[in-house]
Amino acid sequence: MDPELHVKFGIEAVQTGGNSDNLPKFRFGVQTIETPTDDEDSDISSDFEAPTTLPHDYSDEDKVDLKELVDPGPYRYNKHTSVAALPCLILLIALGGELLLIITTLSAAFLILLNNEGENRKCVILFVLLFIPVHIYMLVTVFPLLWLSLWNFFLLLAVNGALILTAGWILLQFVSFRKEEPIFCQVIEQLLFTAYPTISVMLTSWVLSTILLLSVIPILQLLLGFVMLQIFLVPVVSSFKLKPEEDEDMNVIQQPIVVVMVTMLLLSPSVLHVLFAIFSPSTSSLFTSKSLIELCFIISLSLFMVTLLSIRQLIEYLGLQYSLVIKMRYISGAAATLLCYPVLQTFGLISHFLPWLPVSIVGFSILGIVLSWKKHKIVAISLMVALTVLMFYWIITLPWQLQYPFIFLHCNKIPISIFYILLGINSVLCLLCIYLSTYGTPELLGFFIVLESLVLVICEVCLQKSDLIKLPIIHATGIATSYMLYRLYMSHKLSQTTAIIGASIHLTKVTSALLDQINPSPITLLSSLLLLCLVFMCLKMFVFENRLNISQSQTLAGLCLLLLSLLVNIKTVISTLGYVLLLEQPSTSILIGLWLLIGGALVLLFTQFHPQQLQQQTENKQQQTENKQIDNDLNKLGLVMLLVSIIVFIIQPDIDLSLYSIFQWCELATMLVFTVILYSNISLNFNYLLLLSSILSICPSIRLVILIIGENWDVISVVVYYISTTILIILLIIYIKIESFIQLSDTYIQYLCICEISSQIMLLIWESFNSSKSTSLLDLPTFKSLLLSSLYLSIILKLLSYKKVPGILPTVSKDEEKVRPLLPIIANTTCFISFILLCLQGPVDGFLHDMWCCGASLIFMCLQKDILLFSNLREYNQNTPTSVAAITALIITTFYRNYTFVTPSLFRYCLKVLELLILPSTVPVYVILWTIMWRHEILSEKTVIFCLPLNAVLLYASTSYTSVVLSLTGIGVGLYMIAYKLPMLPYGSHEYYDK
């Protein structure tokens, strides 16, 4: 029989001249599975088998040939993408609820932890496996909206696209994915620059349509699309094009795609307005004067917005003159200015200033044109004086004698005359800022912008507290002004500090309005100042800060100040979030847990989305190492905060001096100490580990006694649980910190495993003698703890077999049979014990119990190669014991269901006998499957062909659901072997049959 070579993750094949059979040899790390021939001994190790000892820092990344797979570098535009992702993520979390939030938090923590261990390829696989159920859950959550309206089908498509593109964005953060799929990375990057902003605008518009008039939505969609295109239409070089071909466009999005995006911005608001006018009963009919005026305003405003974009390259690509864009800008801007007054009236906006709005727009537009020339300084000053006179003339015409109280930050009421003076001061400051943007210095401009922001926010708060302005307008002005300040900072018109202060003032106003709307507790002046500090630090660390321009000490100081500002806002921001999640005022422990959760998420976001490129620019290798170490420490800090927050949510320690409260805080301290030990770099020995684990296991053992035994505990049970918990903690520390041990032998692990199982069995015998006669053995608490212990040992010993270190844990090979290591035998024994206990602890008798037993066979994935029963266990046949155990469980339970099946019908009784006769005839199919999976040998092809149809007869004669599953399994297995494993050639015409 010719050997078959199966290549797994093949990277590069090297042909050697001395190879007589002319088979390719692969580099280290690429797993090849060679089918043994008839003359070979199956016990001899194959080429696919791992060497007896692995390198010290063995990981998946070591298996990759770096000459063949090159990382094109990190995704450079996380800040751009976060603008489009933030509305999508907020909506998805709102739709998914607490379950989605918990899943994403735990998954993110586990993925980052696994990525820090160097298992990048496994991170990608695990992320895909986690994303699939989350994707299905979100689609199931949104699908019922179709019953409300068929138009929600487009919402379903948008949510689906947001989920997929968010997953693609996350995949770009994995080094292994970037190495192996560089072309796919370019596709995802292009979708993030084109489809993601479109979907974000769609979802945001849908959310706003639930709280605002539908006639306003097209204008808001236009404004949102304009902001998105300003961010994503800027020509930027792709992050993943390493060696471009000749005349290849290096930009992320090419000019034809830009044409499509600009056309969508130009047409989509008008199309949306027409659709609302035709299908929505809450809007005016399409051919009414009101609707036509709104349509003309939307068309002119869309055209004006498009001309404000950086589309010079696009116009040249289309072969047009850019002067045409200038003309269209003036024409469309004038039309939008003339129509803004009647349109705003139709939206229900009433103000003394509304009739003056077109005049002000024209005046400020002329001032902007004059200032852009920079040579007509006297003309600009004259226009500013005219606008100031016009503004104060409007203020003089206002009703000064009104007795309307204005509230200023929950303090004393101010008269309306003071408020009018504030409006005048604000207008003068605006004109000064416009003038200084051309003729002043950035420092002076920044000072007046901060001062103007403060005055404007005071005026808006006065109006909002007096119910004279709606919250959506407050939010819109705050976000728009912050975006304007960010653009001024990017164009080097403002310094970083002044831009952050000005944006913080406006966003603090927006956040305070949101908090006041959600949680009616009053927001004092002190709370507003503390909130300003939090917004300032968030903007500094995530929006305005460029990590290439700051030192590591500044980074650490900024993160500390960010966490501190979050802590001082625990009564405003965090308590409001807790109120939204729990629908009641959260306790102090919940607030602490939320602070840890949000703080850890912020630290991880900073480290993940701010890649340390200083390592690539500095020539000092020591500095590179220090930078990388600081990034790793920050990752660890974020993970610790996330894990501790979950523990706090589970324990929820009380804030009092009771004994139970002290015990809860001791549990939390134990977890912290345990985490510090795992992340430290100290050297360990077994005696020190035994002492340390005996201290750390005090609180967990008491908690296990409380959860499993309850109030009916005794001293013997507490001692056994204490010993058991100590052993489990020792094994966990050995697995994680095995490289840090000075000297460690597998003999210690053998004794620990034997002591763990024997102590549990002895306690089970003790409880069985001391329990009442009516108590079943399966209902004893120790029976459940024995199951948990055996499962834990099976999994941890299997993980240890993948993490062998030279000189510590020996492997099992043909040449080392004299050593006869017992650790794999103990691991396999615990697997069988776990399987038996899982079957006994399954659901009630019935079909679910049978399926539970089949699922329990997954524990056999933890089997290891030993010197007794599983000496032929290899990587390619690791799944064989699981499959065989599941099929065996189905066969046994089918016999049992047939035996217990009782029917008075003669026909059903005949089917029962037929099932009993047919069932043994289907077993040879599974025997042949076992030989194929275990040894890659085919016993008899004719047996499969003959026995396969008998499964159809078994399906017809089935007396239970288990028999139906078994028959369908037999049909599937037979068809699989016929299609993929059996030669299926005429008898005697192939050398395979010659023996």
Tab-separated table of N, CA and C in Angstrom, residues 951 955 963-973:
chain	number	residue	atom	x	y	z
A	951	ASN	N	-28.937	0.423	7.716
A	951	ASN	CA	-29.264	1.567	8.567
A	951	ASN	C	-30.598	2.187	8.179
A	955	LEU	N	-33.721	2.654	10.574
A	955	LEU	CA	-34.466	3.908	10.704
A	955	LEU	C	-35.969	3.660	10.637
A	963	SER	N	-32.527	5.563	18.566
A	963	SER	CA	-32.343	4.673	17.429
A	963	SER	C	-32.365	5.440	16.112
A	964	VAL	N	-33.199	6.472	16.034
A	964	VAL	CA	-33.219	7.307	14.832
A	964	VAL	C	-31.876	8.000	14.638
A	965	VAL	N	-31.333	8.574	15.723
A	965	VAL	CA	-30.032	9.237	15.640
A	965	VAL	C	-28.950	8.248	15.235
A	966	LEU	N	-28.983	7.031	15.785
A	966	LEU	CA	-27.975	6.029	15.448
A	966	LEU	C	-28.062	5.640	13.977
A	967	SER	N	-29.259	5.437	13.470
A	967	SER	CA	-29.402	5.055	12.063
A	967	SER	C	-28.937	6.172	11.138
A	968	LEU	N	-29.290	7.412	11.447
A	968	LEU	CA	-28.828	8.530	10.625
A	968	LEU	C	-27.317	8.675	10.700
A	969	THR	N	-26.743	8.410	11.886
A	969	THR	CA	-25.283	8.442	12.023
A	969	THR	C	-24.643	7.373	11.164
A	970	GLY	N	-25.210	6.171	11.159
A	970	GLY	CA	-24.677	5.097	10.325
A	970	GLY	C	-24.734	5.427	8.849
A	971	ILE	N	-25.837	6.045	8.411
A	971	ILE	CA	-25.941	6.440	6.999
A	971	ILE	C	-24.895	7.503	6.668
A	972	GLY	N	-24.763	8.487	7.545
A	972	GLY	CA	-23.780	9.540	7.296
A	972	GLY	C	-22.366	9.009	7.279
A	973	VAL	N	-22.029	8.117	8.221
A	973	VAL	CA	-20.680	7.552	8.281
A	973	VAL	C	-20.398	6.717	7.041
